[in-house]
C-alpha positions as CSV (number, residue, x, y, z in Angstrom):
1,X,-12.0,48.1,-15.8
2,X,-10.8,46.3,-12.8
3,X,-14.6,44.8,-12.7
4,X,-13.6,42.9,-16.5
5,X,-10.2,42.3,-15.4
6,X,-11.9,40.2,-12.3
7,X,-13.9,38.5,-14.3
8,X,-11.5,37.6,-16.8
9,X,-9.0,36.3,-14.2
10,X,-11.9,34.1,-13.1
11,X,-12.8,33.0,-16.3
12,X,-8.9,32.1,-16.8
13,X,-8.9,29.9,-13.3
14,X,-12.0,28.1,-13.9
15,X,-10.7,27.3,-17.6
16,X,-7.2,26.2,-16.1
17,X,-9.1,24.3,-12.8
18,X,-11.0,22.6,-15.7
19,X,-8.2,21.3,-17.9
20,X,-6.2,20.4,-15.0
21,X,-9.2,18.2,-13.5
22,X,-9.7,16.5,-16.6
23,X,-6.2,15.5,-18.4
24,X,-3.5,16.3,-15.7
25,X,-5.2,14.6,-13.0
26,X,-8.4,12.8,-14.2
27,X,-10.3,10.4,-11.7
28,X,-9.5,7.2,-12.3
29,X,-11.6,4.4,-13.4
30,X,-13.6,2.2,-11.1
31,X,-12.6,-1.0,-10.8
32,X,-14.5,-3.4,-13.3
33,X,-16.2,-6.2,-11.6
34,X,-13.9,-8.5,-12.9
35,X,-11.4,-6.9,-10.6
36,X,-13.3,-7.0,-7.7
37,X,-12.2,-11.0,-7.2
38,X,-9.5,-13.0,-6.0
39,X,-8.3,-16.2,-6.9
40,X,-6.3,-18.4,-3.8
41,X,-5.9,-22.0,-2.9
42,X,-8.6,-24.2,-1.6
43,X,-7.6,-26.6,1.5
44,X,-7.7,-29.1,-1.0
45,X,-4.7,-27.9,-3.1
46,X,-7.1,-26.6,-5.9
47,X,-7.1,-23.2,-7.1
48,X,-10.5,-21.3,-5.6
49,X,-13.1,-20.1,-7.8
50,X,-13.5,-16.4,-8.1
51,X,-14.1,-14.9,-4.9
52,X,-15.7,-11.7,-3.7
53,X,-12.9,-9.3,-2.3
54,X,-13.6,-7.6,1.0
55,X,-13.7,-3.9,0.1
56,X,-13.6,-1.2,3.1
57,X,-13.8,1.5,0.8
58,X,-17.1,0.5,-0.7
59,X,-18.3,0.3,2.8
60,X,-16.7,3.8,3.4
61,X,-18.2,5.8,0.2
62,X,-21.6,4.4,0.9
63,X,-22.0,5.9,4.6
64,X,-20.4,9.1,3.3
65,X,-23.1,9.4,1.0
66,X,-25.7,8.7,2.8
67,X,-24.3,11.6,6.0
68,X,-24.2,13.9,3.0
69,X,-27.8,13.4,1.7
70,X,-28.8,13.9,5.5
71,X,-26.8,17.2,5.2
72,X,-24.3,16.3,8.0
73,X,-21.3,16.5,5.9
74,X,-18.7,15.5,9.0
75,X,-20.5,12.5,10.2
76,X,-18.3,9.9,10.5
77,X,-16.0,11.3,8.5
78,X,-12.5,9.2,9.6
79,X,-14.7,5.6,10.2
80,X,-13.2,3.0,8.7
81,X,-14.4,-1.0,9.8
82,X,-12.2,-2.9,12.1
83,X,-9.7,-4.5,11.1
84,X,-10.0,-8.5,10.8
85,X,-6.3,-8.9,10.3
86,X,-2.6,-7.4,11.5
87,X,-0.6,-6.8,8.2
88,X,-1.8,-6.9,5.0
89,X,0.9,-7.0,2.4
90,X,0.2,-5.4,-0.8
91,X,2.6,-6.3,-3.8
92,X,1.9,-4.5,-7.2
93,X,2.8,-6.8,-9.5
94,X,4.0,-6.3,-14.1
95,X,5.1,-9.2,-15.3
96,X,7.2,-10.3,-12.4
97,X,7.2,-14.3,-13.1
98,X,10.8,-14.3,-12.7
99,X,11.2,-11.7,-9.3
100,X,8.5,-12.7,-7.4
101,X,9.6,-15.7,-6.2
102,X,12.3,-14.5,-3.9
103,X,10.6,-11.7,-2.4
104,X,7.4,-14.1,-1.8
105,X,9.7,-16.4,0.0
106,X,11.3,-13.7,2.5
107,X,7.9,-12.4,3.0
108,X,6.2,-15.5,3.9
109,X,8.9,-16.6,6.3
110,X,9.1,-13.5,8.4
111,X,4.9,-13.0,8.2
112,X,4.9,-16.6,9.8
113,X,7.6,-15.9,12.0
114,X,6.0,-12.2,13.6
115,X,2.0,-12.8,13.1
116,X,1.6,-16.7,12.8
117,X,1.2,-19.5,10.9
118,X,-1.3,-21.9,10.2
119,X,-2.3,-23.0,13.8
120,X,-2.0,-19.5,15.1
121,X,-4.3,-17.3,12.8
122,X,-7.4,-15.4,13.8
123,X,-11.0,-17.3,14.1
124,X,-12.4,-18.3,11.2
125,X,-9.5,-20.0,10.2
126,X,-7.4,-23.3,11.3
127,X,-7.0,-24.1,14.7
128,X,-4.3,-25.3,16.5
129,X,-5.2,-28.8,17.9
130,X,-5.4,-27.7,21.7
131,X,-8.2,-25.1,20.1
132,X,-6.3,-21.8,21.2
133,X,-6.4,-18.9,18.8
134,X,-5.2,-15.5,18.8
135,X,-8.0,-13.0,18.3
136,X,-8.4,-9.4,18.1
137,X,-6.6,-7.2,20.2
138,X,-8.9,-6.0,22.4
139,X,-9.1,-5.2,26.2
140,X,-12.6,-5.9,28.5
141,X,-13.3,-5.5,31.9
142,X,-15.2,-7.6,34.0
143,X,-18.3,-6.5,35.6
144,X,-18.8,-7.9,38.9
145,X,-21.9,-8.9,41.0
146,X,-22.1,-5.3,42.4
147,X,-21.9,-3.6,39.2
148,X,-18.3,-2.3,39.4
149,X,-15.8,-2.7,37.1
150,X,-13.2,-5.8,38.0
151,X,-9.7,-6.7,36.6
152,X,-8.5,-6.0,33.0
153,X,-8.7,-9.2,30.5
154,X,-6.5,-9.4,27.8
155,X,-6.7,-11.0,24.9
156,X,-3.7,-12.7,23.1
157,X,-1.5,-10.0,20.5
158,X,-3.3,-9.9,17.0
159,X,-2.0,-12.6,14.8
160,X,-2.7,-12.9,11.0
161,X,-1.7,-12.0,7.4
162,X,-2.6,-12.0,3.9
163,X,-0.7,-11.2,1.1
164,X,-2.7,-9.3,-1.8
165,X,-1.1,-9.7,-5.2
166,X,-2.2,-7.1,-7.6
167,X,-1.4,-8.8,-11.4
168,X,-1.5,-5.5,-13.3
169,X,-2.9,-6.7,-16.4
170,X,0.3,-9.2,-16.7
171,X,0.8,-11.3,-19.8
172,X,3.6,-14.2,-18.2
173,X,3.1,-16.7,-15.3
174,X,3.0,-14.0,-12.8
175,X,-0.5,-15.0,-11.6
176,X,0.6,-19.0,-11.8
177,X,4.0,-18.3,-9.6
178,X,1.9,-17.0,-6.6
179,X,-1.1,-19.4,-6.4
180,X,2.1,-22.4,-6.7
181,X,3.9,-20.6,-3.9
182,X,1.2,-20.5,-1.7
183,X,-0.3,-23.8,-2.6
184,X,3.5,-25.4,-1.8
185,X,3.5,-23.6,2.0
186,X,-0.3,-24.1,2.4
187,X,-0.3,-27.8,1.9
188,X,3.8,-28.2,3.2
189,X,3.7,-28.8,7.1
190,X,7.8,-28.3,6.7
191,X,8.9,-26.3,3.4
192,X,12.1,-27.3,2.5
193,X,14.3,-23.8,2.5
194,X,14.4,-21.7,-0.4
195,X,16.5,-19.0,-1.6
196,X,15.2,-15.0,-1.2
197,X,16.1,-11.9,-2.6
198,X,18.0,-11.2,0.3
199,X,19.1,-14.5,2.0
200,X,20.4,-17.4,0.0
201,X,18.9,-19.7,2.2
202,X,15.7,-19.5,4.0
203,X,14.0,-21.7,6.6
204,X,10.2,-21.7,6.3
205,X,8.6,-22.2,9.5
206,X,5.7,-23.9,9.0
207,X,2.1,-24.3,6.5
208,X,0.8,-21.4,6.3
209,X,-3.2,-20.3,6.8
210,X,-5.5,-21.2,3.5
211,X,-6.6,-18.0,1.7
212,X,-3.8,-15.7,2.8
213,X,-2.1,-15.4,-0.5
214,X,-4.6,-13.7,-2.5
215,X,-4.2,-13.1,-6.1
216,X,-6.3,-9.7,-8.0
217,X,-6.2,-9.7,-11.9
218,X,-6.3,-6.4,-13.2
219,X,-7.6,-6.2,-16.7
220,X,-5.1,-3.8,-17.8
221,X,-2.2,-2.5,-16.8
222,X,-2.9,0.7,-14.8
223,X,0.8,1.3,-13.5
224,X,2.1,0.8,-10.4
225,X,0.3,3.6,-8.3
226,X,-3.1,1.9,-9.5
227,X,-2.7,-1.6,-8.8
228,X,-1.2,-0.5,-5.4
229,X,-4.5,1.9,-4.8
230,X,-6.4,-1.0,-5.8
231,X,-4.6,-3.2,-3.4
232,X,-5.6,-0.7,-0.6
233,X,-8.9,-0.3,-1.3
234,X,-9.1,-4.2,-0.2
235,X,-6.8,-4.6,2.9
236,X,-8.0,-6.3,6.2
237,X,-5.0,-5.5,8.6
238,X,-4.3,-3.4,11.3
239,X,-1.4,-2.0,9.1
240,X,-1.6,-2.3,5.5
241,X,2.3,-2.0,3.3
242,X,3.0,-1.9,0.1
243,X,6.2,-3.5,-1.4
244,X,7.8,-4.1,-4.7
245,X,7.3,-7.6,-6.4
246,X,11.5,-7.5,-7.0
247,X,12.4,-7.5,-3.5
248,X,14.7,-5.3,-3.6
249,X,13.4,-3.3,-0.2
250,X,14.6,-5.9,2.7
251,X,11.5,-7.0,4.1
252,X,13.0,-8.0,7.4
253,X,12.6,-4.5,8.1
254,X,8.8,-4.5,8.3
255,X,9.2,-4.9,12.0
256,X,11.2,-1.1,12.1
257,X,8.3,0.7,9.6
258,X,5.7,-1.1,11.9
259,X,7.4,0.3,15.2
260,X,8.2,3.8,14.0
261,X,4.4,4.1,12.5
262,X,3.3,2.9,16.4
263,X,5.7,5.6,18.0
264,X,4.4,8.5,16.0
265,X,0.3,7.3,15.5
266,X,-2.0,10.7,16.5
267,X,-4.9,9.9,18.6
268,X,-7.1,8.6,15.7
269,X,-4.4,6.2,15.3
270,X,-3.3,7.5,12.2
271,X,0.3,7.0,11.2
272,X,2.9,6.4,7.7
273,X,6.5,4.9,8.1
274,X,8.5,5.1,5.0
275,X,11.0,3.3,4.1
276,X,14.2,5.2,3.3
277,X,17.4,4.4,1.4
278,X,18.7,8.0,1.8
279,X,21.2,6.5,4.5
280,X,22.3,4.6,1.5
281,X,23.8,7.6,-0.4
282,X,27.7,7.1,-1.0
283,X,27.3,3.0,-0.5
284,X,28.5,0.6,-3.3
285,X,25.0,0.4,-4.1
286,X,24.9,3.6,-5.1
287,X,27.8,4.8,-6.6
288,X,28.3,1.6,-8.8
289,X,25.0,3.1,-10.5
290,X,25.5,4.7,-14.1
291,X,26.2,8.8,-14.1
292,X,23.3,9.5,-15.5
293,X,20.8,7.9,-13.0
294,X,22.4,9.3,-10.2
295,X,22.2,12.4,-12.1
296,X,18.4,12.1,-12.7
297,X,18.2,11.3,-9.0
298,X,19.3,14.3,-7.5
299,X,17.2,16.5,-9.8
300,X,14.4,15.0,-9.2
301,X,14.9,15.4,-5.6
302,X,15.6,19.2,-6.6
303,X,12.3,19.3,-8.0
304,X,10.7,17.7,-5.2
305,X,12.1,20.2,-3.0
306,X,10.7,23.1,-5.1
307,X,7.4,21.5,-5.9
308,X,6.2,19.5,-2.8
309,X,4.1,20.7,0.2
310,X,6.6,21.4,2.9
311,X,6.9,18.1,5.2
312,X,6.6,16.3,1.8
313,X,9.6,17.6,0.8
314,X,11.6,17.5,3.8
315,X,11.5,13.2,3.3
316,X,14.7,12.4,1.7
317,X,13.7,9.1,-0.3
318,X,10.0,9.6,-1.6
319,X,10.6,6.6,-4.1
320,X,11.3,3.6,-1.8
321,X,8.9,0.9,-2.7
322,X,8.0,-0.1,1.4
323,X,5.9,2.1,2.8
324,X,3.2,1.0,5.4
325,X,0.2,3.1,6.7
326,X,-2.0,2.2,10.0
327,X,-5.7,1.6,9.2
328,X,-7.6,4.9,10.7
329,X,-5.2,7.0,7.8
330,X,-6.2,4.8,4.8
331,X,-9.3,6.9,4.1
332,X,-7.5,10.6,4.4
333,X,-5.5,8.8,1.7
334,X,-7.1,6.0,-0.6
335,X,-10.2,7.8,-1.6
336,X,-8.4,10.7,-3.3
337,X,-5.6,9.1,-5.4
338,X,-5.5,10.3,-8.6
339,X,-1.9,9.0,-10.0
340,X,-1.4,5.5,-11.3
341,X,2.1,6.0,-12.2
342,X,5.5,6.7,-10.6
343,X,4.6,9.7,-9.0
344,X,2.0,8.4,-6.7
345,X,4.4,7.9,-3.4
346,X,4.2,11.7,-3.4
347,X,0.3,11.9,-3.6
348,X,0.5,9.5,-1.2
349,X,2.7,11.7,1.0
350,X,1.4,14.8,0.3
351,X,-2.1,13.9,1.1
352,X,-0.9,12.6,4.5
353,X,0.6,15.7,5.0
354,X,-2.7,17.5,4.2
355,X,-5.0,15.6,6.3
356,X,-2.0,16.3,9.4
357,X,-1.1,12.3,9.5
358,X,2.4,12.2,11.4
359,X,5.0,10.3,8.8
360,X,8.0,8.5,10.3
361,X,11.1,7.9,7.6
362,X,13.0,4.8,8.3
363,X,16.3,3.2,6.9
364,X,15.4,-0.1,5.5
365,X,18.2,-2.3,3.4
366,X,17.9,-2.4,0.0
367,X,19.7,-3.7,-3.3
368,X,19.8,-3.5,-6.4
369,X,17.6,-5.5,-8.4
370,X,18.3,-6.8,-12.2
371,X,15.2,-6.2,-14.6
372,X,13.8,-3.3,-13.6
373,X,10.9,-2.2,-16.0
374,X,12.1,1.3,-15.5
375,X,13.6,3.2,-18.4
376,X,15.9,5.5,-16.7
377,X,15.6,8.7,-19.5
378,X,11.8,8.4,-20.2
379,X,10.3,7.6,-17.0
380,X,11.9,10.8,-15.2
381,X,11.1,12.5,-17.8
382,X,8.0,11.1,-17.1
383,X,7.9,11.3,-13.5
384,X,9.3,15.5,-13.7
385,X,6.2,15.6,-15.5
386,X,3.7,14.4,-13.0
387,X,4.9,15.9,-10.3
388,X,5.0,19.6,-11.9
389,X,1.1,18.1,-12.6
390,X,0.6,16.8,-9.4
391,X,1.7,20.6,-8.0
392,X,-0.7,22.3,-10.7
393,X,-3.5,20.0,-9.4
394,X,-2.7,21.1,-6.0
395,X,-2.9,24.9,-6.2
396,X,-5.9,24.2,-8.5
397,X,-8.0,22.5,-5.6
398,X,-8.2,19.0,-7.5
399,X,-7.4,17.3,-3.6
400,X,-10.2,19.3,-2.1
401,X,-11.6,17.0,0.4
């Protein structure tokens, strides 16, 4: 008797582990080769040809199969290449030909401003006329004549950008809007100011370095948790952040998510700062919101407190759209996503939490941005749905590293 009843209990997970794996939380695609390109502007002012997008994750699946067919199944486990880059912006983008402008603007002013313009970028790209550069951070030591170990060296902060525009399988001028932005400030010593999302009047400090607005076409739209997984898979900086393409996160703040990641980074240097609006609860911006969003707010916080792993759950604001990661966490994180929807924030979060990343939750300003692609009723629906999935997944062993 209790010999059947094991067996049939068995027989019932497998079949559940089994349906779960493939409908609630298939693998997703790989990226088509189409997709593996970008398109930027040449020095010239002409748009590139297609290019072949650095991929660290290519790099990182191939020496993880090749430990595993020698049988060592930790080797190298957390190796990720160096980082050419400091920040790497990632901005999913739907059909945002008429949002994207703002938040390109207040992006590219304060990138300039913190990690350099054109004549203060890494080596490989323009040079300021005295021939200075600012290099990768890194820290030598002298040998002397006797073999000893002299003075410390230090090289200059790490300087450099890029800006990687994920067109989600858009239909308007999204793609058109970037490559004009960033062939005005490439080939503009002194941009004339232009309004943001959150200033009305913004004062560009410079060009900016050829090739650092980068634009991906995906075939199709995959949702916003895919084209920002896609993003990541392709990041060259020492921090990589994701932000909306509606700028409604204030990206002034980068500096705080940036600092609170480098307060909290483990030994492996591994480290998540989320943005937060949750000190935002009870503003104007809030309240002026319709009863029945806030409504479907606070339940689905409910249901991420029921649902999630338990540091998941304790963030207040899992939704925020600003979220930046330090380089040695991206592959306890990028390799597994499964989600491509709304819901992904929380994979994200919940598979930091699993690998034992520290995560940092910090109050960014925000606003309210008209045209929002979300529809309030079916995409929490939607979003209820994937995360009671997401949990199923879970206790099924779908995230099994």
């Amino acid at each position: 008797m209790f010999k059947g009843t094991t067996t049939f209990a068995y027989l019932a997970y497998t079949t559940n582990h089994f349906w779960v794996h493939l409908y609630a939380a298939p693998i997703p695609r790989d990226p088509l080769k189409s997709e593996k390109v970008y398109w930027t502007i040449l020095p010239s002012g002409n748009i590139s040809d297609a290019k072949a997008l650095p991929c660290w994750q290519d790099k990182y699946d191939a020496q993880k199969k090749t430990a595993h067919r020698k049988g060592n199944f930790l080797e190298k486990a957390d190796v990720i290449e160096e980082a050419e880059i400091y920040i790497s912006l990632v901005v999913p983008a739907y059909n945002e030909e008429d949002r994207l402008g703002g938040m390109l603007e207040e992006a590219v002013e304060y990138l300039c401003r913190e990690y350099g313009g054109a004549y203060s970028s890494l080596e490989g790209e323009s040079q300021p006329p005295n021939g200075t550069s600012a290099h990768k951070t890194l820290t030598s030591r002298k040998k002397l004549s006797n073999g000893s170990t002299g003075g410390i060296a230090r090289e200059p902060a790490p300087k450099g950008w890029e800006i990687l525009i994920v067109s989600d399988g858009s239909t308007d001028k999204t793609n058109e809007i970037a490559l004009s932005i960033a062939k005005y400030h490439q080939l503009s010593q002194y941009p004339l100011p232009s309004p943001g999302t959150h200033k009305s009047h913004i004062d560009q400090s410079g060009q900016i370095p050829h090739g650092s607005i980068r634009v991906v076409t995906l075939k199709e739209n995959r949702g916003k948790g895919g084209a920002v997984t896609h993003g990541f898979r392709h990041v060259r900086g020492k921090y990589a952040v994701f932000a909306d393409a509606d700028g409604a996160s204030k990206f002034q703040d980068l500096g705080k998510l940036v600092r609170e990641c480098q307060a909290i980074e483990d030994e492996k240097g591994r480290g998540v700062a989320v943005g937060s609006r949750a000190h935002l609860v009870g503003s104007k911006a809030v309240v002026q919101r319709s009863f029945l969003r806030n409504f479907l707010m606070h339940s689905f916080h409910v249901l991420l407190r029921l649902l999630t792993t338990p540091a998941t759950s304790a963030i207040k604001d899992t939704q925020c759209g600003f979220k930046l990661f330090s380089r040695p966490s991206l592959p306890y994180i990028i390799p597994y996503m499964h989600s491509e929807g709304w819901i992904f924030d929380v994979e994200m979060l919940m598979l930091a939490e699993s690998a034992g990343i520290p995560v940092a939750e910090v109050p960014v300003g925000w606003r309210e941005i008209k045209g929002s692609k979300l529809n309030v009723i079916w995409d929490s629906l939607g979003m209820a749905w994937g995360l009671a999935v997401l949990r199923a997944a879970w206790a099924f062993g779908v995230y099994r590293r």
